PDB file of C-alpha atoms in Angstrom:
ATOM      1  CA  MET C   1       6.050  78.811 -13.620  1.00 27.00           C
ATOM      2  CA  LEU C   2       6.751  75.698 -15.644  1.00 31.00           C
ATOM      3  CA  ASN C   3      10.281  74.289 -15.536  1.00 31.00           C
ATOM      4  CA  TRP C   4      11.894  73.917 -18.944  1.00 32.00           C
ATOM      5  CA  THR C   5      15.014  72.056 -17.753  1.00 30.00           C
ATOM      6  CA  ASN C   6      13.650  68.559 -18.368  1.00 33.00           C
ATOM      7  CA  LYS C   7      14.972  67.181 -21.653  1.00 35.00           C
ATOM      8  CA  VAL C   8      16.100  70.632 -22.816  1.00 34.00           C
ATOM      9  CA  ASP C   9      19.736  71.068 -23.813  1.00 37.00           C
ATOM     10  CA  SER C  10      21.727  73.937 -22.356  1.00 34.00           C
ATOM     11  CA  GLY C  11      21.283  77.120 -24.323  1.00 37.00           C
ATOM     12  CA  GLN C  12      18.281  75.829 -26.228  1.00 38.00           C
ATOM     13  CA  ASP C  13      15.281  78.098 -26.666  1.00 37.00           C
ATOM     14  CA  PRO C  14      12.687  76.628 -24.274  1.00 34.00           C
ATOM     15  CA  MET C  15       9.862  77.340 -26.690  1.00 36.00           C
ATOM     16  CA  SER C  16      11.639  75.197 -29.266  1.00 38.00           C
ATOM     17  CA  LYS C  17      11.093  72.052 -27.199  1.00 38.00           C
ATOM     18  CA  GLY C  18       9.597  69.557 -29.588  1.00 38.00           C
ATOM     19  CA  ARG C  19       9.317  72.217 -32.277  1.00 40.00           C
ATOM     20  CA  SER C  20       9.880  70.133 -35.351  1.00 42.00           C
ATOM     21  CA  HIS C  21       8.941  72.985 -37.661  1.00 42.00           C
ATOM     22  CA  GLU C  22      12.299  74.687 -37.072  1.00 44.00           C
ATOM     23  CA  ASN C  23      14.099  71.896 -38.892  1.00 47.00           C
ATOM     24  CA  HIS C  24      11.228  70.825 -41.127  1.00 64.00           C
ATOM     25  CA  PRO C  25       8.986  73.882 -41.578  1.00 73.00           C
ATOM     26  CA  MET C  26       5.393  73.205 -42.497  1.00 79.00           C
ATOM     27  CA  ARG C  27       4.528  74.239 -46.027  1.00 84.00           C
ATOM     28  CA  PRO C  28       2.531  77.498 -46.110  1.00 83.00           C
ATOM     29  CA  LEU C  29      -0.280  75.981 -48.196  1.00 87.00           C
ATOM     30  CA  LYS C  30      -0.612  72.988 -45.876  1.00 89.00           C
ATOM     31  CA  TYR C  31      -0.545  75.259 -42.825  1.00 90.00           C
ATOM     32  CA  THR C  32      -3.207  77.563 -44.278  1.00 89.00           C
ATOM     33  CA  LEU C  33      -5.535  74.711 -45.274  1.00 92.00           C
ATOM     34  CA  LEU C  34      -5.228  73.004 -41.874  1.00 93.00           C
ATOM     35  CA  ILE C  35      -5.896  76.278 -40.045  1.00 92.00           C
ATOM     36  CA  ILE C  36      -8.986  77.028 -42.165  1.00 93.00           C
ATOM     37  CA  LEU C  37     -10.359  73.498 -41.748  1.00 94.00           C
ATOM     38  CA  THR C  38      -9.735  73.461 -37.996  1.00 93.00           C
ATOM     39  CA  THR C  39     -11.291  76.863 -37.318  1.00 91.00           C
ATOM     40  CA  LEU C  40     -14.221  76.077 -39.620  1.00 92.00           C
ATOM     41  CA  ILE C  41     -14.994  72.955 -37.589  1.00 93.00           C
ATOM     42  CA  MET C  42     -14.607  74.958 -34.365  1.00 89.00           C
ATOM     43  CA  GLY C  43     -17.056  77.535 -35.672  1.00 85.00           C
ATOM     44  CA  THR C  44     -19.740  74.977 -36.480  1.00 88.00           C
ATOM     45  CA  SER C  45     -19.685  73.684 -32.901  1.00 86.00           C
ATOM     46  CA  PHE C  46     -21.543  76.796 -31.704  1.00 78.00           C
ATOM     47  CA  PRO C  47     -24.737  76.507 -33.790  1.00 83.00           C
ATOM     48  CA  VAL C  48     -24.648  72.698 -33.721  1.00 88.00           C
ATOM     49  CA  GLY C  49     -24.223  72.798 -29.946  1.00 85.00           C
ATOM     50  CA  LYS C  50     -27.083  75.265 -29.673  1.00 81.00           C
ATOM     51  CA  ILE C  51     -29.307  72.831 -31.555  1.00 89.00           C
ATOM     52  CA  GLY C  52     -28.132  69.995 -29.323  1.00 90.00           C
ATOM     53  CA  MET C  53     -29.002  71.895 -26.150  1.00 86.00           C
ATOM     54  CA  MET C  54     -32.652  71.619 -27.174  1.00 89.00           C
ATOM     55  CA  TYR C  55     -32.362  67.903 -26.375  1.00 93.00           C
ATOM     56  CA  ALA C  56     -29.825  67.734 -23.511  1.00 92.00           C
ATOM     57  CA  PRO C  57     -28.325  70.071 -20.855  1.00 90.00           C
ATOM     58  CA  PRO C  58     -24.907  71.528 -21.746  1.00 88.00           C
ATOM     59  CA  PHE C  59     -22.609  69.617 -19.366  1.00 92.00           C
ATOM     60  CA  LEU C  60     -24.242  66.299 -20.266  1.00 94.00           C
ATOM     61  CA  LEU C  61     -24.094  67.056 -24.000  1.00 93.00           C
ATOM     62  CA  MET C  62     -20.418  68.038 -23.859  1.00 92.00           C
ATOM     63  CA  GLY C  63     -19.569  65.128 -21.565  1.00 94.00           C
ATOM     64  CA  LEU C  64     -21.184  62.609 -23.912  1.00 95.00           C
ATOM     65  CA  ARG C  65     -19.421  64.264 -26.833  1.00 93.00           C
ATOM     66  CA  TYR C  66     -15.954  63.921 -25.346  1.00 94.00           C
ATOM     67  CA  VAL C  67     -16.385  60.495 -23.748  1.00 95.00           C
ATOM     68  CA  LEU C  68     -17.755  58.988 -26.963  1.00 95.00           C
ATOM     69  CA  ALA C  69     -15.033  60.670 -29.018  1.00 94.00           C
ATOM     70  CA  GLY C  70     -12.340  59.574 -26.576  1.00 94.00           C
ATOM     71  CA  VAL C  71     -13.503  55.956 -26.495  1.00 95.00           C
ATOM     72  CA  LEU C  72     -13.782  55.789 -30.289  1.00 94.00           C
ATOM     73  CA  LEU C  73     -10.375  57.345 -30.907  1.00 92.00           C
ATOM     74  CA  ALA C  74      -8.757  55.242 -28.161  1.00 94.00           C
ATOM     75  CA  TRP C  75     -10.036  52.109 -29.936  1.00 94.00           C
ATOM     76  CA  ILE C  76      -8.768  53.382 -33.300  1.00 90.00           C
ATOM     77  CA  VAL C  77      -5.268  54.051 -31.916  1.00 89.00           C
ATOM     78  CA  ARG C  78      -5.181  51.019 -29.598  1.00 90.00           C
ATOM     79  CA  LYS C  79      -2.014  49.691 -31.269  1.00 90.00           C
ATOM     80  CA  ARG C  80      -0.085  52.917 -30.749  1.00 91.00           C
ATOM     81  CA  PRO C  81       2.276  53.128 -27.756  1.00 88.00           C
ATOM     82  CA  LEU C  82       0.626  54.297 -24.547  1.00 90.00           C
ATOM     83  CA  PRO C  83       2.393  56.334 -21.867  1.00 88.00           C
ATOM     84  CA  VAL C  84       4.454  54.158 -19.529  1.00 85.00           C
ATOM     85  CA  GLN C  85       5.022  56.608 -16.686  1.00 88.00           C
ATOM     86  CA  TRP C  86       2.353  57.963 -14.357  1.00 91.00           C
ATOM     87  CA  GLN C  87       3.684  61.479 -14.950  1.00 90.00           C
ATOM     88  CA  GLN C  88       2.716  61.192 -18.618  1.00 91.00           C
ATOM     89  CA  TRP C  89      -0.791  60.073 -17.710  1.00 94.00           C
ATOM     90  CA  ALA C  90      -0.998  62.976 -15.270  1.00 94.00           C
ATOM     91  CA  GLN C  91      -0.046  65.365 -18.078  1.00 93.00           C
ATOM     92  CA  ILE C  92      -2.845  63.974 -20.260  1.00 93.00           C
ATOM     93  CA  VAL C  93      -5.377  64.383 -17.440  1.00 94.00           C
ATOM     94  CA  VAL C  94      -4.279  67.966 -16.786  1.00 95.00           C
ATOM     95  CA  ILE C  95      -4.503  68.839 -20.499  1.00 93.00           C
ATOM     96  CA  GLY C  96      -7.970  67.258 -20.651  1.00 93.00           C
ATOM     97  CA  PHE C  97      -9.064  69.209 -17.600  1.00 94.00           C
ATOM     98  CA  PHE C  98      -8.111  72.513 -19.214  1.00 94.00           C
ATOM     99  CA  GLN C  99      -8.675  71.800 -22.923  1.00 88.00           C
ATOM    100  CA  SER C 100     -11.934  69.814 -22.865  1.00 88.00           C
ATOM    101  CA  ALA C 101     -13.623  70.370 -19.516  1.00 92.00           C
ATOM    102  CA  GLY C 102     -12.302  73.855 -18.759  1.00 92.00           C
ATOM    103  CA  VAL C 103     -12.848  75.541 -22.097  1.00 90.00           C
ATOM    104  CA  MET C 104     -16.213  74.070 -23.068  1.00 85.00           C
ATOM    105  CA  GLY C 105     -17.473  73.768 -19.511  1.00 86.00           C
ATOM    106  CA  CYS C 106     -16.927  77.473 -18.861  1.00 89.00           C
ATOM    107  CA  ALA C 107     -18.145  78.503 -22.313  1.00 84.00           C
ATOM    108  CA  TYR C 108     -21.457  76.683 -22.058  1.00 79.00           C
ATOM    109  CA  TYR C 109     -22.047  77.351 -18.369  1.00 81.00           C
ATOM    110  CA  SER C 110     -21.452  81.063 -18.943  1.00 81.00           C
ATOM    111  CA  MET C 111     -24.435  81.070 -21.303  1.00 75.00           C
ATOM    112  CA  ASN C 112     -26.707  80.907 -18.264  1.00 75.00           C
ATOM    113  CA  TRP C 113     -25.995  84.660 -17.990  1.00 79.00           C
ATOM    114  CA  ILE C 114     -24.691  85.796 -21.387  1.00 74.00           C
ATOM    115  CA  SER C 115     -25.422  85.004 -25.021  1.00 69.00           C
ATOM    116  CA  SER C 116     -23.519  82.413 -27.040  1.00 68.00           C
ATOM    117  CA  GLY C 117     -21.991  85.254 -29.077  1.00 65.00           C
ATOM    118  CA  GLU C 118     -20.660  86.988 -25.981  1.00 71.00           C
ATOM    119  CA  SER C 119     -19.321  83.670 -24.701  1.00 75.00           C
ATOM    120  CA  ALA C 120     -17.519  83.102 -27.999  1.00 74.00           C
ATOM    121  CA  ILE C 121     -15.994  86.598 -27.917  1.00 74.00           C
ATOM    122  CA  ILE C 122     -14.557  85.987 -24.466  1.00 78.00           C
ATOM    123  CA  THR C 123     -13.379  82.434 -25.205  1.00 80.00           C
ATOM    124  CA  PHE C 124     -11.469  83.488 -28.301  1.00 77.00           C
ATOM    125  CA  THR C 125      -9.435  86.120 -26.493  1.00 75.00           C
ATOM    126  CA  ASN C 126      -7.187  83.087 -25.969  1.00 78.00           C
ATOM    127  CA  PRO C 127      -4.508  84.246 -28.488  1.00 74.00           C
ATOM    128  CA  LEU C 128      -3.890  87.468 -26.580  1.00 75.00           C
ATOM    129  CA  LEU C 129      -3.605  85.507 -23.335  1.00 81.00           C
ATOM    130  CA  VAL C 130      -1.202  83.031 -24.957  1.00 81.00           C
ATOM    131  CA  ILE C 131       1.103  85.878 -25.949  1.00 79.00           C
ATOM    132  CA  ILE C 132       0.923  87.406 -22.463  1.00 81.00           C
ATOM    133  CA  PHE C 133       1.655  84.064 -20.770  1.00 85.00           C
ATOM    134  CA  SER C 134       4.472  83.336 -23.254  1.00 83.00           C
ATOM    135  CA  VAL C 135       6.116  86.651 -22.364  1.00 83.00           C
ATOM    136  CA  ILE C 136       5.721  86.188 -18.595  1.00 84.00           C
ATOM    137  CA  LEU C 137       6.577  82.489 -18.331  1.00 82.00           C
ATOM    138  CA  TYR C 138       9.005  81.836 -21.163  1.00 80.00           C
ATOM    139  CA  GLY C 139      10.555  85.188 -22.014  1.00 79.00           C
ATOM    140  CA  VAL C 140       9.276  85.113 -25.591  1.00 80.00           C
ATOM    141  CA  THR C 141       9.188  88.572 -27.170  1.00 81.00           C
ATOM    142  CA  TYR C 142       6.784  89.835 -29.807  1.00 80.00           C
ATOM    143  CA  ARG C 143       6.959  92.872 -32.031  1.00 83.00           C
ATOM    144  CA  PHE C 144       4.655  95.831 -31.566  1.00 86.00           C
ATOM    145  CA  SER C 145       2.963  95.008 -34.865  1.00 83.00           C
ATOM    146  CA  GLN C 146       2.160  91.508 -33.593  1.00 81.00           C
ATOM    147  CA  TRP C 147       0.547  92.902 -30.452  1.00 83.00           C
ATOM    148  CA  MET C 148      -1.468  95.262 -32.633  1.00 86.00           C
ATOM    149  CA  GLY C 149      -2.459  92.296 -34.788  1.00 83.00           C
ATOM    150  CA  VAL C 150      -3.892  90.405 -31.830  1.00 81.00           C
ATOM    151  CA  ILE C 151      -5.780  93.508 -30.663  1.00 86.00           C
ATOM    152  CA  LEU C 152      -7.153  94.122 -34.157  1.00 86.00           C
ATOM    153  CA  GLY C 153      -8.181  90.486 -34.404  1.00 80.00           C
ATOM    154  CA  PHE C 154     -10.077  90.663 -31.134  1.00 79.00           C
ATOM    155  CA  ALA C 155     -11.682  93.916 -32.283  1.00 83.00           C
ATOM    156  CA  GLY C 156     -12.848  92.050 -35.375  1.00 78.00           C
ATOM    157  CA  VAL C 157     -14.455  89.349 -33.222  1.00 72.00           C
ATOM    158  CA  VAL C 158     -16.250  92.033 -31.199  1.00 75.00           C
ATOM    159  CA  LEU C 159     -17.535  93.621 -34.406  1.00 75.00           C
ATOM    160  CA  THR C 160     -18.616  90.225 -35.695  1.00 65.00           C
ATOM    161  CA  PHE C 161     -20.772  89.457 -32.676  1.00 60.00           C
ATOM    162  CA  GLY C 162     -21.764  93.008 -31.729  1.00 62.00           C
ATOM    163  CA  LEU C 163     -20.711  95.567 -29.142  1.00 61.00           C
ATOM    164  CA  HIS C 164     -23.322  94.921 -26.435  1.00 56.00           C
ATOM    165  CA  MET C 165     -21.253  92.892 -23.988  1.00 56.00           C
ATOM    166  CA  SER C 166     -22.087  93.202 -20.293  1.00 59.00           C
ATOM    167  CA  LEU C 167     -20.230  92.321 -17.090  1.00 66.00           C
ATOM    168  CA  THR C 168     -22.056  89.493 -15.312  1.00 75.00           C
ATOM    169  CA  PRO C 169     -20.997  86.284 -13.541  1.00 84.00           C
ATOM    170  CA  GLY C 170     -21.114  84.676 -16.984  1.00 81.00           C
ATOM    171  CA  THR C 171     -18.544  87.162 -18.265  1.00 79.00           C
ATOM    172  CA  TRP C 172     -16.011  86.073 -15.650  1.00 86.00           C
ATOM    173  CA  ILE C 173     -16.839  82.389 -16.089  1.00 89.00           C
ATOM    174  CA  GLY C 174     -16.367  82.788 -19.842  1.00 85.00           C
ATOM    175  CA  PHE C 175     -13.051  84.513 -19.219  1.00 86.00           C
ATOM    176  CA  GLY C 176     -12.084  81.515 -17.093  1.00 91.00           C
ATOM    177  CA  GLY C 177     -12.639  79.413 -20.215  1.00 91.00           C
ATOM    178  CA  ALA C 178     -10.330  81.698 -22.201  1.00 87.00           C
ATOM    179  CA  VAL C 179      -7.627  81.372 -19.518  1.00 91.00           C
ATOM    180  CA  SER C 180      -8.117  77.602 -19.569  1.00 93.00           C
ATOM    181  CA  PHE C 181      -7.749  77.623 -23.362  1.00 87.00           C
ATOM    182  CA  ALA C 182      -4.507  79.607 -23.138  1.00 88.00           C
ATOM    183  CA  VAL C 183      -3.089  77.348 -20.418  1.00 91.00           C
ATOM    184  CA  SER C 184      -3.901  74.200 -22.402  1.00 89.00           C
ATOM    185  CA  THR C 185      -2.331  75.709 -25.521  1.00 83.00           C
ATOM    186  CA  LEU C 186       0.971  76.241 -23.732  1.00 87.00           C
ATOM    187  CA  LEU C 187       0.808  72.892 -21.920  1.00 89.00           C
ATOM    188  CA  ILE C 188       0.330  71.077 -25.222  1.00 83.00           C
ATOM    189  CA  LYS C 189       3.349  72.902 -26.614  1.00 80.00           C
ATOM    190  CA  ARG C 190       5.313  72.070 -23.448  1.00 84.00           C
ATOM    191  CA  TRP C 191       4.334  68.396 -23.132  1.00 87.00           C
ATOM    192  CA  GLY C 192       2.871  67.443 -26.492  1.00 77.00           C
ATOM    193  CA  SER C 193       6.090  66.183 -28.081  1.00 78.00           C
ATOM    194  CA  ARG C 194       6.355  63.534 -25.348  1.00 84.00           C
ATOM    195  CA  HIS C 195       3.084  61.934 -26.443  1.00 85.00           C
ATOM    196  CA  ASP C 196       1.642  60.350 -29.538  1.00 85.00           C
ATOM    197  CA  THR C 197      -0.711  63.007 -30.923  1.00 82.00           C
ATOM    198  CA  TYR C 198      -3.634  60.616 -31.371  1.00 86.00           C
ATOM    199  CA  VAL C 199      -3.191  58.965 -27.976  1.00 90.00           C
ATOM    200  CA  LEU C 200      -3.007  62.380 -26.330  1.00 89.00           C
ATOM    201  CA  THR C 201      -6.139  63.503 -28.186  1.00 86.00           C
ATOM    202  CA  ALA C 202      -8.106  60.402 -27.203  1.00 91.00           C
ATOM    203  CA  TYR C 203      -7.308  60.239 -23.520  1.00 94.00           C
ATOM    204  CA  GLN C 204      -7.454  63.970 -22.812  1.00 92.00           C
ATOM    205  CA  MET C 205     -11.006  63.929 -24.225  1.00 92.00           C
ATOM    206  CA  LEU C 206     -11.861  60.982 -21.973  1.00 94.00           C
ATOM    207  CA  ALA C 207     -10.490  62.855 -18.952  1.00 95.00           C
ATOM    208  CA  GLY C 208     -12.302  66.073 -19.810  1.00 94.00           C
ATOM    209  CA  GLY C 209     -15.523  64.238 -20.657  1.00 95.00           C
ATOM    210  CA  ALA C 210     -15.472  62.422 -17.315  1.00 95.00           C
ATOM    211  CA  VAL C 211     -15.157  65.748 -15.481  1.00 94.00           C
ATOM    212  CA  LEU C 212     -18.077  67.208 -17.461  1.00 95.00           C
ATOM    213  CA  LEU C 213     -20.290  64.185 -16.763  1.00 95.00           C
ATOM    214  CA  MET C 214     -19.551  64.521 -13.041  1.00 94.00           C
ATOM    215  CA  LEU C 215     -20.453  68.209 -13.231  1.00 92.00           C
ATOM    216  CA  SER C 216     -23.689  67.281 -14.990  1.00 93.00           C
ATOM    217  CA  GLY C 217     -24.566  64.816 -12.251  1.00 92.00           C
ATOM    218  CA  PHE C 218     -24.064  67.444  -9.539  1.00 91.00           C
ATOM    219  CA  THR C 219     -25.479  70.561 -11.245  1.00 88.00           C
ATOM    220  CA  GLU C 220     -28.037  69.403 -13.843  1.00 89.00           C
ATOM    221  CA  GLN C 221     -31.002  67.084 -14.252  1.00 90.00           C
ATOM    222  CA  PRO C 222     -29.406  64.825 -16.892  1.00 90.00           C
ATOM    223  CA  HIS C 223     -31.651  63.862 -19.801  1.00 92.00           C
ATOM    224  CA  PHE C 224     -31.180  63.201 -23.495  1.00 94.00           C
ATOM    225  CA  ILE C 225     -34.087  63.253 -25.935  1.00 95.00           C
ATOM    226  CA  VAL C 226     -33.393  60.695 -28.640  1.00 95.00           C
ATOM    227  CA  ASN C 227     -34.455  61.574 -32.195  1.00 96.00           C
ATOM    228  CA  THR C 228     -32.833  61.927 -35.599  1.00 95.00           C
ATOM    229  CA  THR C 229     -31.669  65.500 -34.978  1.00 95.00           C
ATOM    230  CA  SER C 230     -30.146  64.853 -31.567  1.00 95.00           C
ATOM    231  CA  ILE C 231     -28.285  61.783 -32.855  1.00 96.00           C
ATOM    232  CA  LEU C 232     -26.926  63.695 -35.870  1.00 96.00           C
ATOM    233  CA  VAL C 233     -25.837  66.530 -33.585  1.00 95.00           C
ATOM    234  CA  LEU C 234     -24.034  64.116 -31.266  1.00 95.00           C
ATOM    235  CA  ILE C 235     -22.330  62.416 -34.227  1.00 95.00           C
ATOM    236  CA  TRP C 236     -21.140  65.752 -35.640  1.00 95.00           C
ATOM    237  CA  LEU C 237     -19.874  66.956 -32.262  1.00 93.00           C
ATOM    238  CA  THR C 238     -18.170  63.617 -31.592  1.00 94.00           C
ATOM    239  CA  ILE C 239     -16.509  62.922 -34.943  1.00 93.00           C
ATOM    240  CA  PHE C 240     -15.832  66.328 -36.464  1.00 94.00           C
ATOM    241  CA  CYS C 241     -15.816  68.780 -33.548  1.00 91.00           C
ATOM    242  CA  SER C 242     -13.892  66.456 -31.248  1.00 88.00           C
ATOM    243  CA  ILE C 243     -11.770  63.772 -32.927  1.00 87.00           C
ATOM    244  CA  ILE C 244     -10.874  65.611 -36.134  1.00 90.00           C
ATOM    245  CA  GLN C 245     -10.725  69.082 -34.574  1.00 88.00           C
ATOM    246  CA  PHE C 246      -8.528  68.129 -31.594  1.00 81.00           C
ATOM    247  CA  THR C 247      -6.204  65.995 -33.698  1.00 83.00           C
ATOM    248  CA  LEU C 248      -5.628  68.830 -36.147  1.00 89.00           C
ATOM    249  CA  TRP C 249      -5.321  71.417 -33.360  1.00 83.00           C
ATOM    250  CA  PHE C 250      -2.764  69.419 -31.361  1.00 78.00           C
ATOM    251  CA  TYR C 251      -0.803  68.671 -34.535  1.00 85.00           C
ATOM    252  CA  LEU C 252      -0.628  72.381 -35.377  1.00 87.00           C
ATOM    253  CA  LEU C 253       0.397  73.372 -31.841  1.00 79.00           C
ATOM    254  CA  GLN C 254       3.169  70.782 -31.754  1.00 78.00           C
ATOM    255  CA  ASN C 255       4.603  71.827 -35.118  1.00 84.00           C
ATOM    256  CA  THR C 256       4.267  75.627 -35.047  1.00 82.00           C
ATOM    257  CA  ASP C 257       4.572  78.564 -32.667  1.00 78.00           C
ATOM    258  CA  PRO C 258       1.498  78.294 -30.372  1.00 73.00           C
ATOM    259  CA  ALA C 259       0.863  82.050 -30.191  1.00 67.00           C
ATOM    260  CA  LYS C 260       1.028  82.391 -33.972  1.00 74.00           C
ATOM    261  CA  THR C 261      -1.306  79.440 -34.485  1.00 80.00           C
ATOM    262  CA  SER C 262      -3.675  80.621 -31.749  1.00 72.00           C
ATOM    263  CA  SER C 263      -4.050  83.948 -33.531  1.00 72.00           C
ATOM    264  CA  PHE C 264      -6.049  82.127 -36.205  1.00 80.00           C
ATOM    265  CA  LEU C 265      -8.659  81.223 -33.600  1.00 75.00           C
ATOM    266  CA  PHE C 266     -10.142  84.609 -34.404  1.00 74.00           C
ATOM    267  CA  LEU C 267     -11.495  82.906 -37.540  1.00 82.00           C
ATOM    268  CA  ALA C 268     -13.559  80.430 -35.506  1.00 82.00           C
ATOM    269  CA  PRO C 269     -16.296  82.837 -34.335  1.00 77.00           C
ATOM    270  CA  LEU C 270     -16.489  84.298 -37.842  1.00 79.00           C
ATOM    271  CA  PHE C 271     -17.118  80.810 -39.209  1.00 85.00           C
ATOM    272  CA  GLY C 272     -19.565  80.370 -36.339  1.00 79.00           C
ATOM    273  CA  VAL C 273     -21.629  83.309 -37.585  1.00 75.00           C
ATOM    274  CA  LEU C 274     -21.629  82.007 -41.152  1.00 81.00           C
ATOM    275  CA  SER C 275     -22.590  78.476 -40.092  1.00 84.00           C
ATOM    276  CA  SER C 276     -25.309  79.913 -37.837  1.00 78.00           C
ATOM    277  CA  LEU C 277     -26.728  81.649 -40.885  1.00 79.00           C
ATOM    278  CA  VAL C 278     -26.850  78.347 -42.769  1.00 83.00           C
ATOM    279  CA  LEU C 279     -28.026  76.081 -39.930  1.00 84.00           C
ATOM    280  CA  LEU C 280     -30.185  78.407 -37.835  1.00 77.00           C
ATOM    281  CA  GLY C 281     -31.124  81.138 -40.282  1.00 76.00           C
ATOM    282  CA  GLU C 282     -29.667  83.801 -37.992  1.00 68.00           C
ATOM    283  CA  HIS C 283     -29.460  87.207 -39.631  1.00 65.00           C
ATOM    284  CA  VAL C 284     -25.974  88.391 -40.570  1.00 60.00           C
ATOM    285  CA  GLN C 285     -25.415  92.159 -40.869  1.00 64.00           C
ATOM    286  CA  TRP C 286     -22.857  94.066 -42.912  1.00 69.00           C
ATOM    287  CA  ILE C 287     -20.801  94.639 -39.781  1.00 70.00           C
ATOM    288  CA  VAL C 288     -19.777  90.964 -39.936  1.00 63.00           C
ATOM    289  CA  GLY C 289     -17.880  91.789 -43.127  1.00 66.00           C
ATOM    290  CA  ALA C 290     -16.152  94.669 -41.365  1.00 75.00           C
ATOM    291  CA  GLY C 291     -15.230  92.317 -38.534  1.00 73.00           C
ATOM    292  CA  GLY C 292     -13.797  89.891 -41.065  1.00 69.00           C
ATOM    293  CA  VAL C 293     -11.521  92.607 -42.451  1.00 76.00           C
ATOM    294  CA  PHE C 294     -10.194  93.360 -38.951  1.00 81.00           C
ATOM    295  CA  ILE C 295      -9.656  89.646 -38.316  1.00 75.00           C
ATOM    296  CA  CYS C 296      -7.702  89.137 -41.542  1.00 71.00           C
ATOM    297  CA  LEU C 297      -5.623  92.259 -40.847  1.00 81.00           C
ATOM    298  CA  GLY C 298      -4.832  91.045 -37.349  1.00 79.00           C
ATOM    299  CA  ILE C 299      -3.759  87.638 -38.651  1.00 72.00           C
ATOM    300  CA  PHE C 300      -1.498  89.282 -41.235  1.00 74.00           C
ATOM    301  CA  LEU C 301       0.231  91.410 -38.589  1.00 79.00           C
ATOM    302  CA  VAL C 302       0.698  88.538 -36.132  1.00 72.00           C
ATOM    303  CA  ASN C 303       2.218  86.297 -38.787  1.00 64.00           C
ATOM    304  CA  ARG C 304       4.347  88.976 -40.433  1.00 61.00           C
ATOM    305  CA  HIS C 305       7.377  88.408 -38.191  1.00 59.00           C
ATOM    306  CA  PRO C 306       8.685  85.369 -36.266  1.00 56.00           C
ATOM    307  CA  VAL C 307       8.786  85.386 -32.473  1.00 54.00           C
ATOM    308  CA  LYS C 308      12.053  85.890 -30.624  1.00 56.00           C
ATOM    309  CA  SER C 309      13.289  84.547 -27.296  1.00 51.00           C
ATOM    310  CA  ALA C 310      14.424  86.997 -24.679  1.00 49.00           C
TER     311      ALA C 310
END
């Protein structure tokens, strides 16, 4: 269990550590637009990544994505203050291990056994896990309607991708990615306020990318076919799906309740289906619309009431 005593005043709600939105709440319109943009970018990473895997193995592709994004963002923010204590650097490495390497590493590796849709379904159970971990670790309480909202949202994701999931090694590996996603979400909320958002984003991607490149060296035959498509894919994954996405995601987690914000991740696979239709011509059935209704209903229920501390 994480210790909340560091830099937390007596009697203060531990989940309010660094929670600037309590004193300066984010405007609803701004919050909604940032959530939609972030989850839309997340959704496009699935079909774009699928295209990219035609030219490079998954660990290598993801490792290049995060290392390039980390180096570029680190150069952009080079004048911002860097961590001065080794504990802060250790926090960045741990976040990168879970957020970049853990989530995407498990998600893509799981596709050796299961489809990308099944992997996405499992990965985006993260909001439910965040709520469970918040209850167990931090004593945060949620209303029954909020629990029902998360369940309905997950049901919508299942409807969106289909009901033919199977239990294989890939299922458990994919679930490991979901656990990693939930852990990183809470760690960012716990430690994020101690770091510059852009510095944290840059160096956690470098850490995660380094881990993925090492995995590629041990488990794959690294190769990258250079052509116009592969370069465009790498640029999109690097700039939009890494730098912009992570910066927005960390900003939202630091300024809102992480479980509430994570509930919107149910939108990401829905956007993934729509972008797959545009980019890959994959057929979209009417059931996707039904899944969308469940997702929107789940989001409404989760966000209907604020969380409470036990």
